[in-house]
Each structure stands twice: as C-alpha cells, then as structure tokens.
Coordinates of C-alpha atoms in Angstrom, one line a residue:
L2 CA 150.4 -34.8 -54.3
F3 CA 150.4 -33.0 -57.7
P4 CA 151.4 -29.4 -58.7
A5 CA 148.5 -26.9 -58.5
G6 CA 146.3 -27.2 -61.5
H7 CA 147.7 -30.5 -62.6
R8 CA 145.2 -32.8 -64.3
C9 CA 145.9 -36.5 -64.5
I10 CA 145.2 -37.8 -68.0
S11 CA 145.6 -41.5 -68.7
Q12 CA 146.9 -42.2 -72.2
A13 CA 147.5 -45.9 -71.7
A14 CA 147.9 -48.5 -69.1
A15 CA 151.5 -48.4 -67.7
K16 CA 153.4 -50.7 -65.2
I17 CA 154.5 -48.6 -62.3
D18 CA 156.7 -50.0 -59.6
V19 CA 155.5 -48.7 -56.3
D20 CA 157.5 -49.9 -53.3
F21 CA 154.5 -49.8 -50.9
D22 CA 152.3 -52.0 -53.1
Y23 CA 152.0 -55.8 -52.9
D24 CA 153.0 -58.1 -55.8
G25 CA 149.7 -60.0 -56.0
P26 CA 146.8 -61.6 -54.1
L27 CA 147.3 -64.0 -51.3
M28 CA 144.5 -66.2 -49.9
K29 CA 144.8 -67.9 -46.5
T30 CA 141.2 -68.7 -45.6
E31 CA 137.8 -68.7 -47.1
V32 CA 136.0 -65.3 -47.2
P33 CA 134.7 -64.3 -44.7
G34 CA 137.3 -66.1 -42.6
P35 CA 137.0 -67.1 -38.9
R36 CA 138.1 -63.8 -37.5
S37 CA 135.7 -61.9 -39.7
R38 CA 132.9 -64.2 -38.5
V39 CA 133.7 -63.6 -34.9
S40 CA 133.7 -59.8 -35.5
F41 CA 130.5 -60.1 -37.4
Q42 CA 128.7 -61.8 -34.4
S43 CA 130.1 -59.2 -32.0
L44 CA 128.9 -56.3 -34.2
E45 CA 125.5 -57.8 -34.8
T46 CA 124.7 -58.6 -31.2
S47 CA 126.1 -55.4 -29.5
F48 CA 125.9 -52.6 -32.0
K49 CA 123.9 -52.8 -35.2
N50 CA 122.3 -55.0 -37.9
A51 CA 125.4 -56.2 -39.8
E52 CA 123.7 -58.0 -42.7
A53 CA 125.5 -55.8 -45.2
V54 CA 129.0 -56.5 -43.9
H55 CA 131.0 -58.7 -46.3
F56 CA 134.1 -59.1 -44.2
F57 CA 136.3 -57.1 -41.7
C58 CA 139.4 -55.3 -43.0
N59 CA 142.9 -54.7 -41.7
Y60 CA 143.5 -51.3 -43.1
E61 CA 146.9 -51.0 -41.5
E62 CA 148.1 -53.9 -43.7
S63 CA 146.2 -52.9 -46.8
R64 CA 148.5 -51.2 -49.4
G65 CA 148.2 -49.9 -52.9
N66 CA 145.6 -51.9 -54.9
Y67 CA 145.3 -54.6 -52.3
L68 CA 142.8 -54.8 -49.5
V69 CA 143.8 -57.2 -46.6
D70 CA 141.1 -58.6 -44.3
V71 CA 141.5 -59.5 -40.6
D72 CA 142.3 -63.2 -41.6
G73 CA 145.3 -62.1 -43.7
N74 CA 143.6 -62.6 -47.1
R75 CA 145.0 -60.1 -49.6
M76 CA 142.7 -59.2 -52.4
L77 CA 143.0 -57.1 -55.5
D78 CA 140.4 -54.4 -54.8
L79 CA 138.4 -53.1 -57.8
Y80 CA 135.8 -51.7 -55.5
S81 CA 137.9 -49.1 -53.7
Q82 CA 135.5 -48.3 -50.9
I83 CA 132.7 -47.4 -53.4
S84 CA 135.2 -45.5 -55.6
S85 CA 136.5 -43.5 -52.6
V86 CA 140.2 -44.5 -52.6
P87 CA 142.0 -42.3 -55.2
I88 CA 145.6 -43.6 -55.2
G89 CA 145.6 -46.9 -53.3
Y90 CA 145.5 -47.9 -49.7
S91 CA 148.0 -46.4 -47.2
H92 CA 149.7 -44.2 -49.8
P93 CA 152.9 -42.8 -48.2
S94 CA 152.3 -39.3 -49.6
L95 CA 148.9 -39.1 -48.0
I96 CA 150.3 -40.5 -44.7
K97 CA 153.0 -37.9 -44.7
L98 CA 150.4 -35.1 -45.4
L99 CA 148.2 -36.2 -42.5
Q100 CA 151.1 -36.3 -40.1
Q101 CA 151.8 -32.6 -40.7
P102 CA 150.9 -30.5 -37.5
Q103 CA 148.6 -28.1 -39.4
N104 CA 146.6 -31.1 -40.8
L105 CA 146.4 -32.8 -37.4
S106 CA 145.1 -29.5 -35.9
T107 CA 142.3 -29.5 -38.5
F108 CA 141.2 -33.0 -37.6
I109 CA 141.5 -32.5 -33.8
N110 CA 139.7 -29.1 -33.7
R111 CA 137.1 -29.7 -36.4
P112 CA 136.7 -26.1 -37.4
A113 CA 133.3 -24.7 -38.4
L114 CA 134.6 -23.5 -41.7
G115 CA 131.6 -21.4 -42.6
I116 CA 132.1 -19.0 -39.6
L117 CA 135.4 -19.9 -38.0
P118 CA 137.9 -21.0 -40.6
P119 CA 141.7 -21.1 -40.1
E120 CA 143.8 -18.2 -41.4
N121 CA 145.1 -20.2 -44.4
F122 CA 141.7 -21.5 -45.6
A123 CA 141.4 -19.3 -48.7
E124 CA 145.0 -20.2 -49.7
K125 CA 144.3 -23.9 -49.1
L126 CA 141.2 -23.8 -51.3
K127 CA 143.1 -22.1 -54.1
E128 CA 145.9 -24.6 -54.1
S129 CA 143.7 -27.7 -53.8
L130 CA 140.1 -27.8 -55.0
L131 CA 140.1 -24.6 -57.0
S132 CA 143.3 -25.7 -58.8
V133 CA 141.2 -28.4 -60.5
A134 CA 137.9 -26.6 -60.8
P135 CA 135.9 -27.4 -63.9
K136 CA 136.1 -24.8 -66.6
G137 CA 133.9 -21.8 -66.0
L138 CA 133.2 -22.6 -62.3
S139 CA 135.1 -20.2 -60.0
Q140 CA 133.3 -20.9 -56.7
V141 CA 133.5 -23.8 -54.4
I142 CA 131.6 -24.9 -51.3
T143 CA 133.1 -27.7 -49.1
M144 CA 130.9 -30.5 -47.7
S145 CA 131.5 -33.8 -45.9
C146 CA 130.0 -36.4 -48.3
G147 CA 128.4 -36.9 -51.7
S148 CA 124.8 -36.8 -50.4
C149 CA 125.2 -33.6 -48.5
S150 CA 127.1 -32.1 -51.5
N151 CA 124.1 -32.8 -53.8
E152 CA 121.6 -31.8 -51.0
N153 CA 123.2 -28.4 -50.6
A154 CA 123.6 -28.0 -54.3
F155 CA 119.8 -28.4 -54.6
K156 CA 119.4 -25.6 -52.0
T157 CA 121.8 -23.4 -53.8
I158 CA 119.9 -23.9 -57.0
F159 CA 116.5 -23.2 -55.4
I160 CA 117.8 -20.0 -53.8
W161 CA 119.3 -18.9 -57.2
Y162 CA 116.0 -19.6 -58.9
R163 CA 113.9 -17.7 -56.4
S164 CA 116.3 -14.8 -56.4
K165 CA 115.8 -14.6 -60.2
E166 CA 112.0 -14.5 -59.7
R167 CA 112.2 -12.0 -56.9
G168 CA 114.5 -9.6 -58.7
H169 CA 115.6 -6.7 -56.6
N170 CA 112.6 -6.8 -54.3
N171 CA 113.2 -7.5 -50.7
V172 CA 112.0 -10.7 -49.0
T173 CA 108.4 -10.1 -47.8
K174 CA 106.9 -10.6 -44.3
E175 CA 104.6 -13.2 -45.8
E176 CA 107.6 -15.2 -47.1
L177 CA 109.3 -15.1 -43.8
E178 CA 106.2 -16.2 -41.9
S179 CA 105.1 -18.9 -44.4
C180 CA 108.5 -20.6 -44.6
M181 CA 108.3 -21.4 -40.9
I182 CA 105.3 -23.6 -41.5
N183 CA 106.6 -25.1 -44.8
Q184 CA 104.2 -23.2 -47.0
A185 CA 104.5 -21.0 -50.1
P186 CA 105.5 -18.4 -50.9
G187 CA 108.3 -18.7 -48.4
C188 CA 108.8 -22.4 -49.4
P189 CA 108.3 -22.3 -53.2
D190 CA 107.1 -25.4 -54.9
Y191 CA 110.3 -26.1 -56.9
A192 CA 111.6 -29.4 -58.2
M193 CA 114.8 -31.1 -59.4
L194 CA 114.4 -33.3 -62.6
S195 CA 116.4 -36.5 -62.4
F196 CA 116.8 -39.7 -64.4
M197 CA 115.6 -43.3 -63.9
G198 CA 118.6 -45.3 -62.8
G199 CA 120.4 -42.4 -61.3
F200 CA 121.9 -42.3 -57.8
H201 CA 122.5 -39.0 -56.0
G202 CA 122.5 -39.9 -52.3
R203 CA 120.2 -41.1 -49.5
T204 CA 119.3 -37.9 -47.7
L205 CA 115.7 -36.9 -48.1
G206 CA 116.0 -34.5 -51.0
C207 CA 118.7 -36.6 -52.8
L208 CA 116.5 -39.7 -52.3
A209 CA 113.8 -38.0 -54.4
T210 CA 116.3 -38.0 -57.3
T211 CA 117.7 -41.5 -56.6
H212 CA 116.1 -44.3 -58.7
S213 CA 118.6 -47.2 -58.7
K214 CA 117.3 -49.7 -56.1
A215 CA 113.9 -49.9 -54.4
I216 CA 115.5 -50.8 -51.1
H217 CA 117.0 -47.3 -50.9
K218 CA 113.6 -45.7 -51.1
L219 CA 111.1 -48.1 -49.5
D220 CA 109.1 -46.7 -46.5
I221 CA 110.5 -43.2 -46.8
P222 CA 108.2 -40.3 -47.8
S223 CA 109.4 -38.5 -50.9
L224 CA 108.8 -35.5 -53.2
D225 CA 106.7 -35.2 -56.3
W226 CA 109.7 -34.4 -58.6
P227 CA 109.9 -35.4 -62.3
I228 CA 111.8 -38.5 -63.4
A229 CA 113.0 -38.8 -67.0
P230 CA 114.1 -42.0 -68.8
F231 CA 117.9 -42.3 -69.2
P232 CA 119.0 -43.7 -72.6
R233 CA 119.5 -47.5 -72.8
L234 CA 122.0 -47.8 -75.6
K235 CA 122.5 -50.9 -77.7
Y236 CA 126.0 -52.3 -78.2
P237 CA 128.3 -52.5 -80.1
L238 CA 127.6 -48.8 -80.7
E239 CA 128.8 -48.8 -84.3
D240 CA 126.1 -51.4 -85.1
F241 CA 123.2 -49.4 -83.6
V242 CA 123.9 -45.8 -84.5
K243 CA 120.4 -45.0 -85.7
E244 CA 118.7 -46.9 -82.9
N245 CA 120.8 -45.2 -80.2
Q246 CA 120.2 -41.7 -81.7
Q247 CA 116.4 -42.4 -81.6
E248 CA 116.6 -43.6 -78.0
E249 CA 118.5 -40.5 -76.9
A250 CA 116.1 -38.2 -78.8
R251 CA 113.2 -40.0 -77.1
C252 CA 114.7 -39.4 -73.7
L253 CA 115.4 -35.7 -74.4
E254 CA 111.9 -35.2 -75.7
E255 CA 110.6 -36.6 -72.4
V256 CA 112.8 -34.2 -70.4
E257 CA 111.2 -31.2 -72.2
D258 CA 107.7 -32.7 -71.8
L259 CA 108.2 -33.2 -68.1
I260 CA 109.4 -29.6 -67.6
V261 CA 106.3 -28.3 -69.3
K262 CA 104.0 -30.7 -67.6
Y263 CA 105.2 -29.8 -64.1
R264 CA 105.0 -26.1 -64.9
K265 CA 101.3 -26.5 -65.8
K266 CA 101.0 -28.2 -62.3
K267 CA 102.5 -25.0 -60.8
K268 CA 105.6 -26.9 -59.9
I269 CA 108.7 -25.3 -61.4
V270 CA 111.7 -27.4 -62.4
A271 CA 114.5 -25.3 -61.1
G272 CA 117.3 -27.7 -62.0
I273 CA 118.3 -30.9 -63.8
I274 CA 120.7 -33.3 -62.2
V275 CA 122.6 -36.0 -64.1
E276 CA 125.6 -38.3 -63.8
P277 CA 128.1 -38.5 -66.6
I278 CA 127.9 -42.3 -66.2
Q279 CA 125.1 -43.9 -64.1
S280 CA 127.4 -45.8 -61.8
E281 CA 125.5 -47.3 -58.9
G282 CA 122.5 -47.6 -61.2
G283 CA 124.1 -50.1 -63.6
D284 CA 127.0 -48.6 -65.6
N285 CA 124.7 -46.8 -68.0
H286 CA 126.2 -44.4 -70.6
A287 CA 125.0 -41.8 -73.1
S288 CA 126.7 -40.0 -76.0
D289 CA 128.5 -36.6 -75.6
D290 CA 125.8 -35.3 -78.0
F291 CA 123.0 -36.3 -75.6
F292 CA 124.6 -34.3 -72.7
R293 CA 125.2 -31.3 -74.9
K294 CA 121.5 -31.3 -75.9
L295 CA 120.5 -31.8 -72.3
R296 CA 122.5 -28.8 -71.4
D297 CA 120.7 -26.8 -74.1
I298 CA 117.3 -27.9 -72.8
A299 CA 118.3 -26.7 -69.3
R300 CA 119.3 -23.3 -70.7
K301 CA 116.2 -23.0 -72.8
H302 CA 113.9 -23.5 -69.9
G303 CA 115.9 -21.5 -67.4
C304 CA 116.9 -24.6 -65.3
A305 CA 120.2 -25.0 -63.5
F306 CA 122.3 -27.8 -65.0
L307 CA 123.9 -29.9 -62.2
V308 CA 126.4 -32.5 -63.0
D309 CA 127.0 -35.1 -60.3
E310 CA 130.6 -36.1 -60.4
V311 CA 130.7 -37.8 -57.0
Q312 CA 131.5 -41.2 -58.7
T313 CA 133.1 -40.1 -61.9
G314 CA 135.3 -37.2 -60.9
G315 CA 139.0 -37.4 -60.0
G316 CA 140.4 -38.7 -63.3
C317 CA 139.0 -42.2 -63.6
T318 CA 137.6 -41.5 -67.1
G319 CA 140.8 -40.2 -68.6
K320 CA 139.9 -36.5 -67.8
F321 CA 139.8 -35.1 -64.4
W322 CA 136.1 -34.4 -64.7
A323 CA 134.1 -36.9 -66.8
H324 CA 131.9 -34.1 -68.2
E325 CA 134.9 -32.6 -69.9
H326 CA 134.5 -35.2 -72.6
W327 CA 131.2 -33.6 -73.6
G328 CA 132.7 -30.4 -75.1
L329 CA 130.0 -28.1 -73.7
D330 CA 129.9 -24.6 -75.2
D331 CA 128.3 -23.4 -71.9
P332 CA 129.7 -24.9 -68.7
A333 CA 127.6 -26.8 -66.2
D334 CA 126.2 -24.5 -63.6
V335 CA 127.0 -26.7 -60.7
V336 CA 129.3 -29.7 -60.3
T337 CA 129.3 -31.9 -57.2
F338 CA 132.1 -34.1 -56.0
S339 CA 133.2 -36.4 -53.1
K340 CA 134.6 -39.9 -52.7
K341 CA 138.1 -40.1 -54.3
M342 CA 138.4 -36.3 -53.9
M343 CA 138.8 -37.1 -50.1
T344 CA 136.2 -34.5 -49.2
G345 CA 132.8 -33.4 -50.5
G346 CA 131.5 -30.2 -52.0
F347 CA 130.4 -28.5 -55.2
F348 CA 131.8 -26.0 -57.7
H349 CA 129.4 -23.4 -59.1
K350 CA 129.3 -20.3 -61.3
E351 CA 129.6 -17.0 -59.6
E352 CA 125.9 -16.1 -60.3
F353 CA 124.9 -18.9 -57.9
R354 CA 126.3 -17.1 -54.9
P355 CA 123.5 -16.0 -52.7
N356 CA 122.6 -12.4 -53.4
A357 CA 125.1 -12.3 -56.3

C-alpha cells in the first residue's frame, strides 16, 4: 500500500474523499436488531456461549470507517475490531492484494514458514515488515497474533539470557534431562517483569504479565513474576508537573526494588515488558522520560527491554511506532506487533538470535 520504508506521520486531521466510504451513519433498527437476535440464539444453542457478542456484522457491506450489522444499521466504528483494522473496512487496495494468485496460494497452502517457506519469503519480509522495522532492530520473527508474539518474545528473551550465562559452554546432559521434567537447570527460574494495568495477551505466559481485568485471570494457574506499579498521572499535566515526576520516580524505584528482591529469591528477571500506552488497561500514559529511565534500568540490571506495540504500533500515535516518541539513546531489544499490522510477530536485535 505504501512504498518500502514509508512511515505514515499524521500532522493534522484532514478530510479525504474516499469513494468506497459511506457519507455517515444510518440506523434502521435498535441494536442488536431482530436478525442479530436470531443469530445470537442460533450461536448460543448450537455452538458456544455467546454472552460476549454485541451484534452480528455484515462485513461485505462494511466500508471505510463504517461497520454495518446484519440488520442494515451503519455505525461509525471507533473500535476497529480491537484496533485491528488499519485503513478501514473493505479497502480496495487490500482486496486487490488478496486477489493476487501468489497471495491466494499462501492462504490456501498455509506454508510452515519456519521450515518450508516460499522462494520469495526473504524478499517479502524485506519489502514489508523490515521496511518499517524500529530503529536498531534488524531481525523479525512472524507470528499469528499478539499473544503468541509476546509469548514467543518471552522465550527468545529467556534463551538469550541463558546463553549469556552459559557462555561458550555446551548444553549439559543434566540440562537436557531436567528440562523434560520442568526442572532446573534445564528450565531456569527466570521471570518477566510487567506493570499493573498492562495487557499482553491471554496465553499462559502472557497472562502472567496481564493485569487489566480479573476475569482474564480467574481460575487459571499463573507464575510468580514481579508486577510493578504503572504511573497514575494527574491531569492537566501542566498543573501537576511535580506530582507526576514524583509518581513516575516512585514507580521506577519499585521496578528496581523488585528486580533486586526477586534476585534474592533466586528468580532472575530476564526481561521487562511495557506498553507505550496501557490501552486495554484503561488508556494510561507516562512521560517519555519515564520510559527512557525504564530502559536505563533494564540495561543496568542486564534485563531485556521488550516494548509491546500490539495496540499502539502502525501509526496511530503520529509515528509508526509509539516508542519512537521516547527518543531512546539505546533501542528497545524486542518490539512485538500484531492487530493493524495484519499479522503478528516481533522485531529484535541481532544478538537475540539463538546462538548469535
């Protein structure tokens, strides 16, 4: 859709005439309407618990910024499938791309890209994901969703940390045997530090770093990993400069204290994960200075610094990656993405390649 390496930077709101978009909302029934209610009953009785369903959609008729339901109601959509629609519904450029034979072949044959990629895979990565890679991150791993992107980023960080500890020594027989029964030293007792209010996914490892809603975590066993407070800033910012600086300093101090505390418990914090904006957890922000200092703490203690851009990546903050606003003097070690990127995965520094 854009030239390789092109970054979308929004300077100001602009009126753009797009022939595939609607000119406004149109309501024909209450929501959910009668057809949605029928579909709801069918889904609930024959397939699954449908309590979370709001209404049923007609995606063929949805266009641009407007979502159309099965009753013909046309609604201005600010939700965008949980921030997963990058340029509007049914965008003609995307439709054209998906109709190309080589793209149809990818969907039909579902290649196992790790072992059986198509011939042009490296070229496709360079002209797509790597063309917008965050500064300092030359490597990319593709995934299917945000949760599996973070989950596998954790694994990459743990392997990197253990490789640093092991040095040039070979893996021992004891490590190979103990890992098969979930014991050390083959399964080292590492942890990811996360923040209260954060959301990083619902797979088992990610859920240990997710702290936005109790319903996500209830009844599911978890891991003893450290959880730091995320700043709760007061607004307007210009009226609470001192208070907000103190709040951020308090949270950063707690991060360091937790790293030290867990090390004394023989549990090493191998990485820190943070969202540029806590999105699902309540639209919580911190200053650029907070994130720069957090990055310094990670470097000081030898922890990987993982920035979760699943929600914030793709240009919605005015820069392609939200963490570009921070002005880091040392890039993040790992950056995860999904949703509006239309795929999942993570970028990382070359040193995080296994056996690098």
